[in-house]
Amino acid sequence: MAGIAPAAHAAGPGLDRRELRRTLDEVPKGGIAGAYSAVQDGWQRWRGAAGLADLEAARPTRPAMYHRIGSITKTFVATAVLQQVERGRVRLDAPVEEYLPGLLPDRRITVRMLLNHTSHLGDYDTALITGPDSLEQMRVRQYTDEELIRLGLGVGPSGEPGDSPGSYSNTNYIVLGLLLDKVTGMPAERYITRHVIQRAGLSHTFFPSTPELPRPHAKAYTSFFGSFPLRDFATFNMSWGGTAGAMVSTMEDLNRFFHALLTGRLIGQAQLAEMRRTGPITPGPGIPVTFDYGLGLVAYDTPCGKLWGHDGGVIGMATLSLSTLDGGKQASSGINMTWHPGTDAGEQAWAAHAVGAVCRTTSGFAASDAKKLLLDASAPVKR
């Protein structure tokens, strides 16, 4: 895979709007149907869209489209758990057994191990995504949290609790959802809505209650690596994602969220420090690449130093959100095509756009670096 050419950037402070437009336009040229993006630098804002939301109707993308954000949901959930730590209702290093007796077979697993993926609980995705036909089954199936946890436990552990590197598993965050249910006395989704989403001032972010996305939204295309012609999966029962990956948002709302989080509006500095304590995890058992993962937060090495955020991948949609440590600058971008042959160049351009939006340069940023930004968005690839 060829490296990504360095992107030009303007001298001096501020957003280089021409360069943001240029790099976003490279995404559909690389084979991705469409992309949308929002960048925030202090009081300066930019948003853009490129390519098509609907290939058949030739309908263009729009910047404010609703989008399934996948595992960026985990950062919201981790924030809610750390709020409970702040209130003294949860201890990070307490066994999960203390809060949810009998749920997990290994009593050594702690709350922190769920948050940073060192529990080594099996990932229920492995049991759900087994081939092309499984996508249509998942589209209409209603899953309970308990069922997803049983599926994850059935996959088997990827190691001993606390072992390094950890192994990324959606099962961890379904368990954390049940933990929030227990300690807050209300459904986790309701608590997160009231105490994270609303507190951050987000007006277009929510847990879906139906399979439909609100308008405007793009179609969500995949061919499952060429197993069938491109198909739209925008309508989807997201019960399989739950508190691990079901949320819907917009790119501007994601920027507002990470700004609020990293500037201390949602949790205090002590809990932010815990969130930023990272260790290596792999995308799945036996995969040689590692990511620096904290408590629901990923640390990315980029041309301008370490950036913080998360990515998310669902069937047909992927998202990447990046922020500076001080919360002063954010970039969030989504695409509406995943797991389709011939899109490598588009994915590389997408990652380069997001990094360049924050760093103002992608000098030295190669194709291999683009892959290292996608912990979750390439889910079936990791198996």
Short mmCIF file of N, CA, C and O in Angstrom, two decimals, residues 19-66:
data_model
loop_
_atom_site.label_atom_id
_atom_site.label_comp_id
_atom_site.label_asym_id
_atom_site.label_seq_id
_atom_site.Cartn_x
_atom_site.Cartn_y
_atom_site.Cartn_z
N GLU A 19 -7.80 23.47 2.36
CA GLU A 19 -7.16 22.17 2.50
C GLU A 19 -8.11 21.13 3.09
O GLU A 19 -8.10 19.97 2.69
N LEU A 20 -8.96 21.54 4.01
CA LEU A 20 -9.96 20.62 4.54
C LEU A 20 -10.90 20.15 3.43
O LEU A 20 -11.23 18.96 3.35
N ARG A 21 -11.29 21.08 2.58
CA ARG A 21 -12.16 20.72 1.45
C ARG A 21 -11.45 19.76 0.50
O ARG A 21 -12.02 18.76 0.05
N ARG A 22 -10.19 20.05 0.21
CA ARG A 22 -9.43 19.22 -0.72
C ARG A 22 -9.26 17.79 -0.20
O ARG A 22 -9.49 16.82 -0.92
N THR A 23 -8.87 17.66 1.05
CA THR A 23 -8.61 16.32 1.58
C THR A 23 -9.89 15.51 1.75
O THR A 23 -9.89 14.29 1.57
N LEU A 24 -11.00 16.18 2.07
CA LEU A 24 -12.26 15.45 2.16
C LEU A 24 -12.71 14.96 0.79
O LEU A 24 -13.24 13.85 0.65
N ASP A 25 -12.48 15.74 -0.24
CA ASP A 25 -12.85 15.33 -1.60
C ASP A 25 -12.08 14.10 -2.07
O ASP A 25 -12.52 13.40 -2.98
N GLU A 26 -10.92 13.84 -1.46
CA GLU A 26 -10.13 12.66 -1.83
C GLU A 26 -10.80 11.36 -1.39
O GLU A 26 -10.49 10.30 -1.93
N VAL A 27 -11.69 11.42 -0.41
CA VAL A 27 -12.29 10.19 0.13
C VAL A 27 -13.16 9.48 -0.91
O VAL A 27 -12.95 8.30 -1.20
N PRO A 28 -14.16 10.13 -1.54
CA PRO A 28 -14.91 9.43 -2.58
C PRO A 28 -14.08 9.09 -3.81
O PRO A 28 -14.34 8.10 -4.48
N LYS A 29 -13.04 9.89 -4.09
CA LYS A 29 -12.16 9.54 -5.20
C LYS A 29 -11.46 8.21 -4.95
O LYS A 29 -11.06 7.52 -5.89
N GLY A 30 -11.31 7.84 -3.68
CA GLY A 30 -10.66 6.59 -3.31
C GLY A 30 -11.60 5.41 -3.20
O GLY A 30 -11.20 4.35 -2.71
N GLY A 31 -12.86 5.57 -3.62
CA GLY A 31 -13.76 4.43 -3.68
C GLY A 31 -14.84 4.38 -2.62
O GLY A 31 -15.71 3.51 -2.67
N ILE A 32 -14.80 5.29 -1.64
CA ILE A 32 -15.85 5.36 -0.62
C ILE A 32 -17.03 6.15 -1.17
O ILE A 32 -16.85 7.16 -1.85
N ALA A 33 -18.26 5.70 -0.89
CA ALA A 33 -19.43 6.38 -1.45
C ALA A 33 -19.48 7.84 -1.02
O ALA A 33 -19.56 8.75 -1.86
N GLY A 34 -19.45 8.09 0.30
CA GLY A 34 -19.58 9.46 0.77
C GLY A 34 -18.95 9.66 2.13
O GLY A 34 -18.71 8.70 2.87
N ALA A 35 -18.69 10.92 2.47
CA ALA A 35 -18.08 11.26 3.75
C ALA A 35 -18.60 12.61 4.20
O ALA A 35 -18.99 13.45 3.38
N TYR A 36 -18.61 12.83 5.51
CA TYR A 36 -18.95 14.12 6.08
C TYR A 36 -18.04 14.36 7.25
O TYR A 36 -17.55 13.43 7.90
N SER A 37 -17.80 15.63 7.55
CA SER A 37 -16.76 15.96 8.50
C SER A 37 -17.06 17.28 9.18
O SER A 37 -17.70 18.16 8.59
N ALA A 38 -16.60 17.41 10.43
CA ALA A 38 -16.70 18.68 11.14
C ALA A 38 -15.42 18.89 11.92
O ALA A 38 -14.86 17.95 12.49
N VAL A 39 -14.94 20.12 11.93
CA VAL A 39 -13.70 20.47 12.62
C VAL A 39 -13.98 21.67 13.51
O VAL A 39 -14.69 22.60 13.13
N GLN A 40 -13.40 21.64 14.70
CA GLN A 40 -13.60 22.70 15.69
C GLN A 40 -12.24 23.09 16.25
O GLN A 40 -11.49 22.25 16.73
N ASP A 41 -11.92 24.37 16.17
CA ASP A 41 -10.65 24.88 16.70
C ASP A 41 -10.96 26.15 17.47
O ASP A 41 -11.09 27.23 16.89
N GLY A 42 -11.13 26.00 18.79
CA GLY A 42 -11.57 27.14 19.57
C GLY A 42 -12.95 27.59 19.11
O GLY A 42 -13.88 26.82 19.06
N TRP A 43 -13.03 28.87 18.71
CA TRP A 43 -14.31 29.39 18.23
C TRP A 43 -14.50 29.18 16.73
O TRP A 43 -15.57 29.48 16.19
N GLN A 44 -13.50 28.69 16.06
CA GLN A 44 -13.62 28.47 14.61
C GLN A 44 -14.26 27.11 14.33
O GLN A 44 -13.97 26.13 15.01
N ARG A 45 -15.12 27.09 13.31
CA ARG A 45 -15.81 25.85 12.94
C ARG A 45 -15.72 25.66 11.43
O ARG A 45 -15.73 26.63 10.66
N TRP A 46 -15.64 24.41 11.02
CA TRP A 46 -15.75 24.07 9.60
C TRP A 46 -16.50 22.75 9.49
O TRP A 46 -16.34 21.86 10.35
N ARG A 47 -17.33 22.63 8.48
CA ARG A 47 -17.96 21.35 8.21
C ARG A 47 -18.09 21.18 6.70
O ARG A 47 -18.20 22.16 5.96
N GLY A 48 -18.06 19.93 6.28
CA GLY A 48 -18.12 19.66 4.86
C GLY A 48 -18.62 18.27 4.58
O GLY A 48 -18.74 17.42 5.47
N ALA A 49 -18.94 18.02 3.32
CA ALA A 49 -19.40 16.71 2.88
C ALA A 49 -18.90 16.48 1.47
O ALA A 49 -18.67 17.43 0.70
N ALA A 50 -18.70 15.22 1.13
CA ALA A 50 -18.22 14.86 -0.20
C ALA A 50 -18.82 13.52 -0.61
O ALA A 50 -19.11 12.68 0.23
N GLY A 51 -19.02 13.35 -1.91
CA GLY A 51 -19.53 12.08 -2.40
C GLY A 51 -21.04 11.96 -2.26
O GLY A 51 -21.75 12.96 -2.11
N LEU A 52 -21.51 10.72 -2.27
CA LEU A 52 -22.94 10.45 -2.36
C LEU A 52 -23.48 9.75 -1.12
O LEU A 52 -22.89 8.80 -0.61
N ALA A 53 -24.64 10.22 -0.68
CA ALA A 53 -25.38 9.55 0.40
C ALA A 53 -26.19 8.39 -0.14
O ALA A 53 -26.47 7.44 0.58
N ASP A 54 -26.58 8.48 -1.40
CA ASP A 54 -27.40 7.45 -2.04
C ASP A 54 -26.85 7.26 -3.44
O ASP A 54 -26.98 8.15 -4.29
N LEU A 55 -26.23 6.12 -3.69
CA LEU A 55 -25.61 5.87 -4.99
C LEU A 55 -26.63 5.76 -6.11
O LEU A 55 -26.40 6.25 -7.22
N GLU A 56 -27.75 5.11 -5.84
CA GLU A 56 -28.76 4.90 -6.88
C GLU A 56 -29.41 6.21 -7.30
O GLU A 56 -29.62 6.46 -8.50
N ALA A 57 -29.73 7.06 -6.34
CA ALA A 57 -30.41 8.32 -6.63
C ALA A 57 -29.43 9.46 -6.88
O ALA A 57 -29.87 10.58 -7.15
N ALA A 58 -28.13 9.19 -6.76
CA ALA A 58 -27.09 10.23 -6.90
C ALA A 58 -27.35 11.40 -5.95
O ALA A 58 -27.12 12.56 -6.28
N ARG A 59 -27.83 11.09 -4.74
CA ARG A 59 -28.10 12.11 -3.74
C ARG A 59 -26.81 12.43 -2.99
O ARG A 59 -26.18 11.54 -2.42
N PRO A 60 -26.40 13.69 -2.95
CA PRO A 60 -25.13 14.02 -2.30
C PRO A 60 -25.22 13.94 -0.78
O PRO A 60 -26.31 14.06 -0.19
N THR A 61 -24.07 13.74 -0.15
CA THR A 61 -24.01 13.80 1.31
C THR A 61 -24.17 15.25 1.77
O THR A 61 -23.95 16.19 1.02
N ARG A 62 -24.55 15.40 3.04
CA ARG A 62 -24.67 16.71 3.67
C ARG A 62 -23.92 16.68 4.99
O ARG A 62 -23.84 15.63 5.66
N PRO A 63 -23.35 17.80 5.43
CA PRO A 63 -22.51 17.79 6.63
C PRO A 63 -23.22 17.37 7.90
O PRO A 63 -22.60 16.77 8.78
N ALA A 64 -24.51 17.68 8.03
CA ALA A 64 -25.22 17.46 9.30
C ALA A 64 -25.98 16.15 9.35
O ALA A 64 -26.90 16.00 10.16
N MET A 65 -25.60 15.19 8.53
CA MET A 65 -26.33 13.92 8.49
C MET A 65 -26.18 13.14 9.80
O MET A 65 -25.11 13.10 10.41
N TYR A 66 -27.30 12.51 10.22
CA TYR A 66 -27.24 11.59 11.35
C TYR A 66 -26.44 10.36 10.94
O TYR A 66 -26.48 9.93 9.78
#
